[in-house]
Amino acid sequence: MTKHILNLEITKTQKSFMDAAAFEVLFGGAAGGGKSYGQLVDALLFALQYKGSKQLILRRTYPELEHSLIMTSLTFFPTSVCKYAATAHKWTFLNGSVIEFGHCAGEKDVLRYQGAEYDIVRFDELTHFTEEQYTYLMSRIRGVNDYPKQIKSSTNPGGIGHSWVKRRFIDGFTPNQVHIDTKTKNSRIFIPSFVNDNVFLMQSDKDYIHRLEQLPEAERKALLYGEWDIFDGQVFSEWRNNPEGYFTRKYSHVIKPFEIPKEWRRFRSFDFGYSKPFAVSWYAVDFDGRAYNYRELYGCTGQADTGVRWTAQKIAERIRALEKEEEDAGCKIVGYADPAIWNGTGSNEGSIAEMMERCGVYFEKGKNDRLAGKMQVHYRLSFDDDGYPMLYVFDHCKHMIRTLPQLRYDVTYPEDVDTRQEDHLYDSLKYFLMSDPIAPRQNVPPPKKTYHPLETAKDISPRFIV
């Protein structure tokens, strides 16, 4: 068998992406990490290794394909073993393998792949797609052969799909570690990449990082640092989940849990939901007035913004169980809730508040001033000159960490949060904060990061011989 030297040099992170065996793989983060090139090299080697295999590579629009992936593939795919058909947008190999380029500009465009079968589907810039498009194309991964079956994606933060991609791959999961979805049983992994991983770019274009540093804050942090908690249209851009501040509590709102002193004041806040999630949060306040979100009870099925349909009585019983240890220790917990729970329900059981009171759970009416409450969240999240905010969240309060930074502004009422989002824990937080509002605080952002590209560049892997 004739062997061909391809002269393809790749980075370590590209190699990790190519070696990933999880069913769903996401490669990305910052710009310039070599994501698209990694996709193409991986697709080429798969096609050469598995004869008769079928792969689909997707971008949102065809011009995006033509000016990036297709053009790049033409520069290094070996024409001695494969040919490109421009009208069909596909590479056909001598061994029968096919790499097809496709696009899905609209929701219904996925139907053009109805009935198709692929061993691997690849999304380039996954956050440009909707979750419905992603899951539909996932159903096209099938076949009677014993070849690996995967959906491999690459992306930067931002775009219409930012929230669902973050929820599916980022929130609560450790990078470079496989996790199993409890519902679908699919294995997933997120492999981060950064511009300084791409030694080839750093050597050929030393000014690339400096150009990224000139971008507006949200775009700069997404593309240069691969930060998923900052994006255009974000309401609470003060939010930071900073691993470096996990123990020090500086420039991070997410911190390591600790035992709450008995002397601190404790509060519970509540936003009712049935078909939508209900939200209960517990807060402790230290002697400086700094608040700590130390527990949460979130009635979500696991599907975004879908409630578990618990009755008021069941929620109250669960609250009592969670608070029993504190109650036995003599701690007093003051509750605040959405005033709407005192409205009539048309039931002989009375209002939601009355149902919960009969179970021994009591609330005071929270203040439902949306804009004032929103500003209190801003003030609490703001960092002072020493890098300390007035609100912390323990790292096991996963849903607050997931939903608060994802909130976007309403396009009709641009000063307010879009209420069509998963804003239930946010609403609960406002009822607590409005019970004891603080004075306005100016946010002092963390010191700007700097890169030294050639000092931090990673080694490259050896050439592949096919």
PDB file of N, CA and C in Angstrom, residues 382-418:
ATOM      1  N   SER A 382     -21.106  44.442  41.861  1.00  0.00           N
ATOM      2  CA  SER A 382     -19.970  45.324  41.584  1.00  0.00           C
ATOM      3  C   SER A 382     -18.806  45.046  42.529  1.00  0.00           C
ATOM      4  N   PHE A 383     -17.598  45.082  41.979  1.00  0.00           N
ATOM      5  CA  PHE A 383     -16.386  44.887  42.772  1.00  0.00           C
ATOM      6  C   PHE A 383     -15.889  46.231  43.297  1.00  0.00           C
ATOM      7  N   ASP A 384     -15.340  46.230  44.531  1.00  0.00           N
ATOM      8  CA  ASP A 384     -14.735  47.447  45.059  1.00  0.00           C
ATOM      9  C   ASP A 384     -13.274  47.528  44.631  1.00  0.00           C
ATOM     10  N   ASP A 385     -12.551  48.496  45.158  1.00  0.00           N
ATOM     11  CA  ASP A 385     -11.151  48.697  44.757  1.00  0.00           C
ATOM     12  C   ASP A 385     -10.268  47.501  45.097  1.00  0.00           C
ATOM     13  N   ASP A 386     -10.685  46.715  46.083  1.00  0.00           N
ATOM     14  CA  ASP A 386      -9.894  45.550  46.488  1.00  0.00           C
ATOM     15  C   ASP A 386     -10.345  44.264  45.810  1.00  0.00           C
ATOM     16  N   GLY A 387     -11.379  44.358  44.961  1.00  0.00           N
ATOM     17  CA  GLY A 387     -11.826  43.185  44.226  1.00  0.00           C
ATOM     18  C   GLY A 387     -12.892  42.362  44.912  1.00  0.00           C
ATOM     19  N   TYR A 388     -13.602  42.952  45.894  1.00  0.00           N
ATOM     20  CA  TYR A 388     -14.634  42.208  46.612  1.00  0.00           C
ATOM     21  C   TYR A 388     -16.024  42.720  46.250  1.00  0.00           C
ATOM     22  N   PRO A 389     -16.960  41.825  45.903  1.00  0.00           N
ATOM     23  CA  PRO A 389     -18.347  42.223  45.647  1.00  0.00           C
ATOM     24  C   PRO A 389     -19.154  42.184  46.942  1.00  0.00           C
ATOM     25  N   MET A 390     -20.428  42.503  46.844  1.00  0.00           N
ATOM     26  CA  MET A 390     -21.327  42.431  47.997  1.00  0.00           C
ATOM     27  C   MET A 390     -22.268  41.231  47.895  1.00  0.00           C
ATOM     28  N   LEU A 391     -22.031  40.357  46.918  1.00  0.00           N
ATOM     29  CA  LEU A 391     -22.835  39.140  46.768  1.00  0.00           C
ATOM     30  C   LEU A 391     -21.938  38.013  46.273  1.00  0.00           C
ATOM     31  N   TYR A 392     -21.971  36.901  47.016  1.00  0.00           N
ATOM     32  CA  TYR A 392     -21.262  35.700  46.611  1.00  0.00           C
ATOM     33  C   TYR A 392     -22.257  34.559  46.426  1.00  0.00           C
ATOM     34  N   VAL A 393     -21.871  33.576  45.600  1.00  0.00           N
ATOM     35  CA  VAL A 393     -22.692  32.393  45.363  1.00  0.00           C
ATOM     36  C   VAL A 393     -21.830  31.160  45.609  1.00  0.00           C
ATOM     37  N   PHE A 394     -22.269  30.288  46.513  1.00  0.00           N
ATOM     38  CA  PHE A 394     -21.537  29.040  46.746  1.00  0.00           C
ATOM     39  C   PHE A 394     -21.593  28.190  45.474  1.00  0.00           C
ATOM     40  N   ASP A 395     -20.518  27.467  45.218  1.00  0.00           N
ATOM     41  CA  ASP A 395     -20.395  26.795  43.916  1.00  0.00           C
ATOM     42  C   ASP A 395     -21.410  25.676  43.693  1.00  0.00           C
ATOM     43  N   HIS A 396     -22.116  25.231  44.763  1.00  0.00           N
ATOM     44  CA  HIS A 396     -23.119  24.199  44.537  1.00  0.00           C
ATOM     45  C   HIS A 396     -24.484  24.783  44.180  1.00  0.00           C
ATOM     46  N   CYS A 397     -24.600  26.097  44.129  1.00  0.00           N
ATOM     47  CA  CYS A 397     -25.845  26.739  43.671  1.00  0.00           C
ATOM     48  C   CYS A 397     -25.787  26.836  42.148  1.00  0.00           C
ATOM     49  N   LYS A 398     -25.834  25.679  41.488  1.00  0.00           N
ATOM     50  CA  LYS A 398     -25.527  25.562  40.068  1.00  0.00           C
ATOM     51  C   LYS A 398     -26.478  26.364  39.181  1.00  0.00           C
ATOM     52  N   HIS A 399     -27.741  26.422  39.551  1.00  0.00           N
ATOM     53  CA  HIS A 399     -28.703  27.070  38.664  1.00  0.00           C
ATOM     54  C   HIS A 399     -28.608  28.595  38.719  1.00  0.00           C
ATOM     55  N   MET A 400     -28.279  29.149  39.878  1.00  0.00           N
ATOM     56  CA  MET A 400     -28.024  30.588  39.932  1.00  0.00           C
ATOM     57  C   MET A 400     -26.801  30.927  39.097  1.00  0.00           C
ATOM     58  N   ILE A 401     -25.765  30.109  39.214  1.00  0.00           N
ATOM     59  CA  ILE A 401     -24.536  30.328  38.447  1.00  0.00           C
ATOM     60  C   ILE A 401     -24.804  30.209  36.952  1.00  0.00           C
ATOM     61  N   ARG A 402     -25.724  29.335  36.592  1.00  0.00           N
ATOM     62  CA  ARG A 402     -26.038  29.134  35.168  1.00  0.00           C
ATOM     63  C   ARG A 402     -26.927  30.229  34.609  1.00  0.00           C
ATOM     64  N   THR A 403     -27.975  30.612  35.335  1.00  0.00           N
ATOM     65  CA  THR A 403     -29.007  31.474  34.742  1.00  0.00           C
ATOM     66  C   THR A 403     -28.759  32.964  34.891  1.00  0.00           C
ATOM     67  N   LEU A 404     -28.168  33.397  36.004  1.00  0.00           N
ATOM     68  CA  LEU A 404     -28.015  34.846  36.215  1.00  0.00           C
ATOM     69  C   LEU A 404     -27.155  35.513  35.144  1.00  0.00           C
ATOM     70  N   PRO A 405     -25.969  34.967  34.825  1.00  0.00           N
ATOM     71  CA  PRO A 405     -25.146  35.635  33.803  1.00  0.00           C
ATOM     72  C   PRO A 405     -25.692  35.517  32.385  1.00  0.00           C
ATOM     73  N   GLN A 406     -26.684  34.634  32.157  1.00  0.00           N
ATOM     74  CA  GLN A 406     -27.215  34.457  30.807  1.00  0.00           C
ATOM     75  C   GLN A 406     -28.325  35.453  30.468  1.00  0.00           C
ATOM     76  N   LEU A 407     -28.800  36.201  31.439  1.00  0.00           N
ATOM     77  CA  LEU A 407     -29.937  37.087  31.191  1.00  0.00           C
ATOM     78  C   LEU A 407     -29.579  38.202  30.214  1.00  0.00           C
ATOM     79  N   ARG A 408     -30.505  38.457  29.282  1.00  0.00           N
ATOM     80  CA  ARG A 408     -30.330  39.488  28.264  1.00  0.00           C
ATOM     81  C   ARG A 408     -31.362  40.584  28.442  1.00  0.00           C
ATOM     82  N   TYR A 409     -31.073  41.739  27.853  1.00  0.00           N
ATOM     83  CA  TYR A 409     -32.004  42.864  27.897  1.00  0.00           C
ATOM     84  C   TYR A 409     -33.203  42.614  26.995  1.00  0.00           C
ATOM     85  N   ASP A 410     -34.320  43.191  27.371  1.00  0.00           N
ATOM     86  CA  ASP A 410     -35.544  43.134  26.571  1.00  0.00           C
ATOM     87  C   ASP A 410     -35.418  44.127  25.418  1.00  0.00           C
ATOM     88  N   VAL A 411     -35.694  43.694  24.190  1.00  0.00           N
ATOM     89  CA  VAL A 411     -35.555  44.581  23.029  1.00  0.00           C
ATOM     90  C   VAL A 411     -36.631  45.662  23.026  1.00  0.00           C
ATOM     91  N   THR A 412     -37.794  45.393  23.652  1.00  0.00           N
ATOM     92  CA  THR A 412     -38.872  46.389  23.708  1.00  0.00           C
ATOM     93  C   THR A 412     -38.672  47.362  24.853  1.00  0.00           C
ATOM     94  N   TYR A 413     -38.213  46.836  26.007  1.00  0.00           N
ATOM     95  CA  TYR A 413     -37.931  47.659  27.182  1.00  0.00           C
ATOM     96  C   TYR A 413     -36.451  47.515  27.520  1.00  0.00           C
ATOM     97  N   PRO A 414     -35.598  48.233  26.812  1.00  0.00           N
ATOM     98  CA  PRO A 414     -34.158  47.985  26.876  1.00  0.00           C
ATOM     99  C   PRO A 414     -33.509  48.235  28.233  1.00  0.00           C
ATOM    100  N   GLU A 415     -34.239  48.824  29.184  1.00  0.00           N
ATOM    101  CA  GLU A 415     -33.685  49.007  30.524  1.00  0.00           C
ATOM    102  C   GLU A 415     -33.947  47.807  31.416  1.00  0.00           C
ATOM    103  N   ASP A 416     -34.802  46.887  30.961  1.00  0.00           N
ATOM    104  CA  ASP A 416     -35.229  45.783  31.807  1.00  0.00           C
ATOM    105  C   ASP A 416     -34.780  44.438  31.231  1.00  0.00           C
ATOM    106  N   VAL A 417     -34.831  43.431  32.077  1.00  0.00           N
ATOM    107  CA  VAL A 417     -34.496  42.068  31.675  1.00  0.00           C
ATOM    108  C   VAL A 417     -35.643  41.482  30.850  1.00  0.00           C
ATOM    109  N   ASP A 418     -35.303  40.734  29.826  1.00  0.00           N
ATOM    110  CA  ASP A 418     -36.298  40.043  29.012  1.00  0.00           C
ATOM    111  C   ASP A 418     -36.939  38.935  29.853  1.00  0.00           C
TER     112      ASP A 418
END
